[in-house]
Structures are given as C-alpha cells and as structure tokens.
mmCIF file of C-alpha atoms in Angstrom:
data_model
loop_
_atom_site.group_PDB
_atom_site.id
_atom_site.type_symbol
_atom_site.label_atom_id
_atom_site.label_comp_id
_atom_site.label_asym_id
_atom_site.label_seq_id
_atom_site.Cartn_x
_atom_site.Cartn_y
_atom_site.Cartn_z
ATOM 1 C CA MET Y 140 63.996 32.361 78.140
ATOM 2 C CA ASN Y 141 66.253 29.626 77.388
ATOM 3 C CA PHE Y 142 66.122 27.534 74.125
ATOM 4 C CA GLY Y 143 63.889 25.107 75.617
ATOM 5 C CA ASP Y 144 61.375 27.739 76.881
ATOM 6 C CA ILE Y 145 61.327 29.463 73.487
ATOM 7 C CA LYS Y 146 60.464 26.057 71.666
ATOM 8 C CA ILE Y 147 57.640 25.366 74.153
ATOM 9 C CA GLN Y 148 56.290 28.901 73.648
ATOM 10 C CA VAL Y 149 56.266 28.277 69.880
ATOM 11 C CA ALA Y 150 54.563 24.779 70.293
ATOM 12 C CA THR Y 151 52.023 26.419 72.603
ATOM 13 C CA PHE Y 152 51.071 29.072 70.039
ATOM 14 C CA LEU Y 153 50.918 26.468 67.254
ATOM 15 C CA GLN Y 154 48.721 24.330 69.619
ATOM 16 C CA ASP Y 155 51.168 21.497 68.886
ATOM 17 C CA THR Y 156 52.719 20.653 72.258
ATOM 18 C CA ASP Y 157 53.474 17.033 71.305
ATOM 19 C CA TYR Y 158 55.392 18.210 68.276
ATOM 20 C CA GLU Y 159 53.308 15.999 65.953
ATOM 21 C CA THR Y 160 52.936 18.513 63.187
ATOM 22 C CA TRP Y 161 55.976 20.745 63.545
ATOM 23 C CA PRO Y 162 58.845 18.627 65.143
ATOM 24 C CA ALA Y 163 61.089 20.196 67.759
ATOM 25 C CA PRO Y 164 64.137 20.120 65.795
ATOM 26 C CA GLU Y 165 62.467 21.919 62.938
ATOM 27 C CA ILE Y 166 61.230 24.704 65.336
ATOM 28 C CA GLY Y 167 64.871 24.839 66.733
ATOM 29 C CA ILE Y 168 66.254 25.609 63.298
ATOM 30 C CA HIS Y 169 63.700 28.360 62.758
ATOM 31 C CA ILE Y 170 64.692 29.946 66.130
ATOM 32 C CA ASN Y 171 68.276 29.711 65.404
ATOM 33 C CA HIS Y 172 67.641 31.502 61.985
ATOM 34 C CA GLY Y 173 65.735 34.173 63.834
ATOM 35 C CA LEU Y 174 68.808 34.686 66.120
ATOM 36 C CA VAL Y 175 70.974 35.157 63.081
ATOM 37 C CA GLU Y 176 68.559 37.814 61.816
ATOM 38 C CA MET Y 177 68.157 39.645 65.169
ATOM 39 C CA CYS Y 178 72.114 39.940 65.368
ATOM 40 C CA ARG Y 179 72.511 40.809 61.827
ATOM 41 C CA ARG Y 180 69.751 43.387 61.431
ATOM 42 C CA GLY Y 181 69.430 44.555 65.066
ATOM 43 C CA ARG Y 182 73.255 44.966 65.502
ATOM 44 C CA MET Y 183 72.805 44.438 69.219
ATOM 45 C CA LEU Y 184 76.099 42.630 70.095
ATOM 46 C CA ARG Y 185 79.012 44.957 69.540
ATOM 47 C CA GLN Y 186 82.492 44.435 71.047
ATOM 48 C CA TRP Y 187 86.056 45.336 70.413
ATOM 49 C CA SER Y 188 88.351 42.506 69.426
ATOM 50 C CA SER Y 189 91.612 41.428 70.908
ATOM 51 C CA ALA Y 190 94.553 42.265 68.709
ATOM 52 C CA LEU Y 191 94.201 40.828 65.188
ATOM 53 C CA THR Y 192 96.651 38.168 64.382
ATOM 54 C CA ALA Y 193 98.563 38.823 61.085
ATOM 55 C CA SER Y 194 97.615 36.026 58.502
ATOM 56 C CA ALA Y 195 99.867 33.760 56.385
ATOM 57 C CA THR Y 196 98.722 35.678 53.172
ATOM 58 C CA THR Y 197 101.647 37.599 51.491
ATOM 59 C CA PRO Y 198 102.610 40.351 52.335
ATOM 60 C CA LEU Y 199 102.566 39.100 55.825
ATOM 61 C CA THR Y 200 102.302 42.608 57.486
ATOM 62 C CA ALA Y 201 99.391 43.582 55.274
ATOM 63 C CA PHE Y 202 96.773 40.898 55.967
ATOM 64 C CA TYR Y 203 94.938 40.160 59.181
ATOM 65 C CA ALA Y 204 92.464 37.377 60.162
ATOM 66 C CA LEU Y 205 89.083 38.810 61.376
ATOM 67 C CA PRO Y 206 87.102 37.271 64.255
ATOM 68 C CA THR Y 207 85.139 34.291 63.297
ATOM 69 C CA ASP Y 208 81.870 35.638 64.832
ATOM 70 C CA LEU Y 209 82.031 39.027 63.021
ATOM 71 C CA ILE Y 210 78.897 40.086 61.160
ATOM 72 C CA GLU Y 211 79.905 43.784 60.373
ATOM 73 C CA ILE Y 212 82.860 45.934 61.154
ATOM 74 C CA ILE Y 213 82.036 49.316 62.805
ATOM 75 C CA ASP Y 214 85.640 50.733 63.307
ATOM 76 C CA VAL Y 215 89.328 49.457 62.652
ATOM 77 C CA PHE Y 216 91.806 50.960 65.300
ATOM 78 C CA ASP Y 217 95.380 51.059 64.514
ATOM 79 C CA THR Y 218 97.005 51.174 68.092
ATOM 80 C CA GLY Y 219 100.414 51.705 66.747
ATOM 81 C CA GLY Y 220 99.425 54.813 64.753
ATOM 82 C CA ASP Y 221 96.699 55.733 67.317
ATOM 83 C CA SER Y 222 94.144 56.119 64.403
ATOM 84 C CA ILE Y 223 90.928 54.840 63.072
ATOM 85 C CA LEU Y 224 91.475 53.453 59.596
ATOM 86 C CA ARG Y 225 88.818 54.200 56.901
ATOM 87 C CA ARG Y 226 87.414 51.548 54.727
ATOM 88 C CA VAL Y 227 88.294 51.758 50.908
ATOM 89 C CA SER Y 228 87.890 49.590 47.880
ATOM 90 C CA ILE Y 229 90.435 48.589 45.208
ATOM 91 C CA GLN Y 230 88.728 51.065 42.897
ATOM 92 C CA ASP Y 231 89.642 53.861 45.385
ATOM 93 C CA LEU Y 232 93.358 53.141 44.945
ATOM 94 C CA GLY Y 233 95.925 53.340 42.421
ATOM 95 C CA THR Y 234 97.231 50.568 40.198
ATOM 96 C CA THR Y 235 100.262 49.881 42.466
ATOM 97 C CA TRP Y 236 97.923 49.567 45.546
ATOM 98 C CA ASP Y 237 99.111 46.044 46.187
ATOM 99 C CA THR Y 238 102.879 46.948 46.704
ATOM 100 C CA ASP Y 239 102.357 50.534 48.127
ATOM 101 C CA THR Y 240 104.161 50.956 51.600
ATOM 102 C CA GLY Y 241 103.839 53.491 54.179
ATOM 103 C CA THR Y 242 101.865 54.493 57.272
ATOM 104 C CA PRO Y 243 98.490 52.722 57.109
ATOM 105 C CA TYR Y 244 95.446 54.877 56.906
ATOM 106 C CA ALA Y 245 92.736 52.647 55.183
ATOM 107 C CA TYR Y 246 91.661 49.069 55.043
ATOM 108 C CA LEU Y 247 89.831 46.937 52.708
ATOM 109 C CA LEU Y 248 88.108 43.480 52.988
ATOM 110 C CA LEU Y 249 89.503 40.734 50.722
ATOM 111 C CA GLY Y 250 87.523 37.518 51.368
ATOM 112 C CA THR Y 251 87.529 36.639 55.105
ATOM 113 C CA GLU Y 252 90.645 38.942 55.754
ATOM 114 C CA LEU Y 253 91.299 42.550 56.340
ATOM 115 C CA ARG Y 254 94.028 44.114 54.211
ATOM 116 C CA ILE Y 255 95.485 47.416 55.470
ATOM 117 C CA TYR Y 256 96.624 50.070 53.007
ATOM 118 C CA PRO Y 257 99.426 51.035 52.771
ATOM 119 C CA TYR Y 258 101.401 48.532 54.739
ATOM 120 C CA LEU Y 259 104.646 48.552 56.643
ATOM 121 C CA THR Y 260 107.314 45.985 56.815
ATOM 122 C CA ALA Y 261 106.493 45.564 60.583
ATOM 123 C CA ALA Y 262 103.165 44.118 61.639
ATOM 124 C CA ARG Y 263 100.640 46.610 63.059
ATOM 125 C CA THR Y 264 98.669 46.064 66.143
ATOM 126 C CA LEU Y 265 95.009 46.257 65.085
ATOM 127 C CA LYS Y 266 91.611 45.958 66.918
ATOM 128 C CA VAL Y 267 88.144 45.754 65.263
ATOM 129 C CA HIS Y 268 84.995 47.218 66.815
ATOM 130 C CA TYR Y 269 82.367 44.965 65.283
ATOM 131 C CA VAL Y 270 78.941 43.603 65.322
ATOM 132 C CA GLN Y 271 79.052 40.107 66.791
ATOM 133 C CA GLY Y 272 76.832 37.164 65.781
ATOM 134 C CA ALA Y 273 75.591 35.193 68.733
ATOM 135 C CA ALA Y 274 76.433 31.442 69.190
ATOM 136 C CA SER Y 275 73.821 29.084 67.915
ATOM 137 C CA LEU Y 276 71.458 27.283 70.509
ATOM 138 C CA SER Y 277 71.739 23.602 70.782
ATOM 139 C CA VAL Y 278 70.598 22.293 74.071
ATOM 140 C CA SER Y 279 67.473 23.286 75.996
ATOM 141 C CA SER Y 280 69.453 25.144 78.630
ATOM 142 C CA ASP Y 281 71.194 27.351 76.119
ATOM 143 C CA THR Y 282 70.258 31.051 76.612
ATOM 144 C CA PRO Y 283 70.369 33.445 73.626
ATOM 145 C CA ALA Y 284 73.230 36.123 73.847
ATOM 146 C CA ILE Y 285 70.866 38.749 73.116
ATOM 147 C CA PRO Y 286 69.113 40.841 75.727
ATOM 148 C CA PRO Y 287 66.222 38.914 77.392
ATOM 149 C CA MET Y 288 63.636 41.394 76.448
ATOM 150 C CA PHE Y 289 64.039 40.564 72.842
ATOM 151 C CA HIS Y 290 64.001 36.566 73.234
ATOM 152 C CA ILE Y 291 60.244 36.691 72.325
ATOM 153 C CA GLY Y 292 61.103 37.865 68.956
ATOM 154 C CA LEU Y 293 62.716 34.604 68.320
ATOM 155 C CA ALA Y 294 59.363 32.790 69.026
ATOM 156 C CA TRP Y 295 57.610 35.195 66.768
ATOM 157 C CA TYR Y 296 60.138 34.432 63.866
ATOM 158 C CA ALA Y 297 59.782 30.727 64.343
ATOM 159 C CA LEU Y 298 56.037 30.892 64.263
ATOM 160 C CA ALA Y 299 56.176 32.983 61.044
ATOM 161 C CA GLN Y 300 58.387 30.402 59.375
ATOM 162 C CA CYS Y 301 56.057 27.487 60.508
ATOM 163 C CA TYR Y 302 53.021 29.047 59.101
ATOM 164 C CA LYS Y 303 54.777 29.996 55.873
ATOM 165 C CA LYS Y 304 55.134 26.441 55.235
ATOM 166 C CA ASP Y 305 51.582 25.372 56.444
ATOM 167 C CA THR Y 306 48.692 24.699 54.020
ATOM 168 C CA GLU Y 307 45.856 25.699 56.119
ATOM 169 C CA GLU Y 308 43.838 28.507 54.711
ATOM 170 C CA GLU Y 309 44.575 31.060 57.476
ATOM 171 C CA SER Y 310 48.174 30.206 57.720
ATOM 172 C CA PRO Y 311 49.324 32.930 55.242
ATOM 173 C CA ILE Y 312 47.511 35.554 57.423
ATOM 174 C CA LYS Y 313 49.103 34.045 60.651
ATOM 175 C CA ALA Y 314 52.583 34.126 59.041
ATOM 176 C CA ARG Y 315 52.279 37.816 58.147
ATOM 177 C CA PHE Y 316 51.115 38.697 61.564
ATOM 178 C CA TYR Y 317 54.027 36.898 63.430
ATOM 179 C CA GLN Y 318 56.459 38.218 60.834
ATOM 180 C CA GLY Y 319 55.173 41.667 61.753
ATOM 181 C CA GLU Y 320 55.496 41.018 65.426
ATOM 182 C CA PHE Y 321 59.227 39.876 64.810
ATOM 183 C CA GLU Y 322 59.791 42.890 62.835
ATOM 184 C CA ARG Y 323 58.491 45.266 65.565
ATOM 185 C CA VAL Y 324 60.815 43.529 68.206
ATOM 186 C CA LEU Y 325 63.650 43.943 65.666
ATOM 187 C CA ASP Y 326 62.908 47.550 65.318
ATOM 188 C CA ASP Y 327 62.999 48.001 69.111
ATOM 189 C CA ALA Y 328 66.284 46.175 69.346
ATOM 190 C CA ALA Y 329 68.084 48.175 66.788
ATOM 191 C CA ARG Y 330 66.874 51.469 68.337
ATOM 192 C CA LEU Y 331 68.316 50.099 71.628
ATOM 193 C CA ALA Y 332 71.666 49.181 70.086
ATOM 194 C CA SER Y 333 71.912 52.576 68.471
ATOM 195 C CA ARG Y 334 71.760 54.424 71.777
ATOM 196 C CA THR Y 335 75.573 54.114 72.096
ATOM 197 C CA TYR Y 336 75.730 56.465 69.069
ATOM 198 C CA ASP Y 337 72.562 58.517 69.733
ATOM 199 C CA ALA Y 338 71.896 60.334 72.917
ATOM 200 C CA SER Y 339 68.168 60.550 72.522
ATOM 201 C CA GLU Y 340 66.027 58.511 74.936
ATOM 202 C CA VAL Y 341 64.912 55.120 73.737
ATOM 203 C CA VAL Y 342 61.586 53.839 74.984
ATOM 204 C CA ILE Y 343 60.766 50.185 74.381
ATOM 205 C CA PRO Y 344 56.827 49.994 74.475
ATOM 206 C CA TYR Y 345 55.152 47.636 76.693
ATOM 207 C CA ARG Y 346 53.488 44.639 74.930
ATOM 208 C CA ASP Y 347 51.315 42.064 76.709
ATOM 209 C CA LEU Y 348 52.726 38.706 75.541
#
C-alpha cells in the first residue's frame, strides 16, 4: 500500500471517508509516527553505511559524522584495522581518555558524532552497520520503506491514535484494540528482522484484514 491507500484504509475503518471528523493531514501525521515506531522498535531496516566522514570536531581524526537516518548502531567496523570496535562510555575510560592515542579498539557516542578510542593522527576508514529510519511519507504515491506485509500496521497505529483523541464512549476500547493490533504486527516485524542473527524459522501468522 502507498500513503494514499493507508489513509483511505484508516478513513474507511473510521467511517469517515469524507475526512470530516478526522482530517486527512492528521491521519497522515499518525501514519508517519507509526512508521517511526515501526522502524525504531521493529528494527527492520538495517544497512552498512558508506565510509564515515571525519568531522570538524577536534581532534580531527577522532570524530566521525553518523548517517542522518541512523536510529541505532549495531556494529562499527574499522576497515583499516580489520576489526569491530566495541562501544564504551567515558566512565569506562581513564582520566586521559580525551588525549589517549593508539590503535582504536572502541567507540563512544558524543552528541550526534561517533568518537573512536584511542585515536591515531591519521584518519581511519570506518563503516557502521545500523538500524535505519524510513523516510517520511508526504504525497499519496509515497510507499513506506518497510516490507509491504507490515504496511497494515501503520493503519492500526493511526486508528489507535485517532480513537485515543475521540470522546465517544466506546473509543477507549477501540483505541486499545487497534493498539494491540499494531503491537502484534510490530512483534512479527521484529521477529522477521532478527532472522539475520537467529537461524530459527520465522512464521508470520495469517490474519484476515
């Protein structure tokens, strides 16, 4: 389904295809929030970055700019040292951590940048394996970047949010129902995404929509 299809699906379930009670832009906002949640919690979109660019933060060979669509780091690979760097915090390091030099074996996150530890005077070639966020949907023809089987979850999320704001007596019950449907789709998505790291078979149960 594309963005327009999902909005129509939501409006149909709401019995508001003229968008009188729930305007189309509001439904669209809920759908995009659902997409963010699906990517963040389902961890479906994973990829390796191109080589990271050293930032302008001093020391220049210690800081690297992260991909703008990054949600969560899975691994950091130092291609120069042919090794995976482990994540640490400042508390794990000594008092001279900011000036320590040597072959990098770890990294830490400082704001929106990645800082390797220790660092060399020559820039390293780093790549990041990360959970990626999907681009927001804006026009009706936009298609969510997540697998098509999970697009219906965006409709369930939007329905839950609409009913949470509604004042009808049965709306809280409907909100909980559709939130539960979204959580079930999200669980299926997370299980499918984890298949890369788990050899066990993943079965996505059939549901009549």
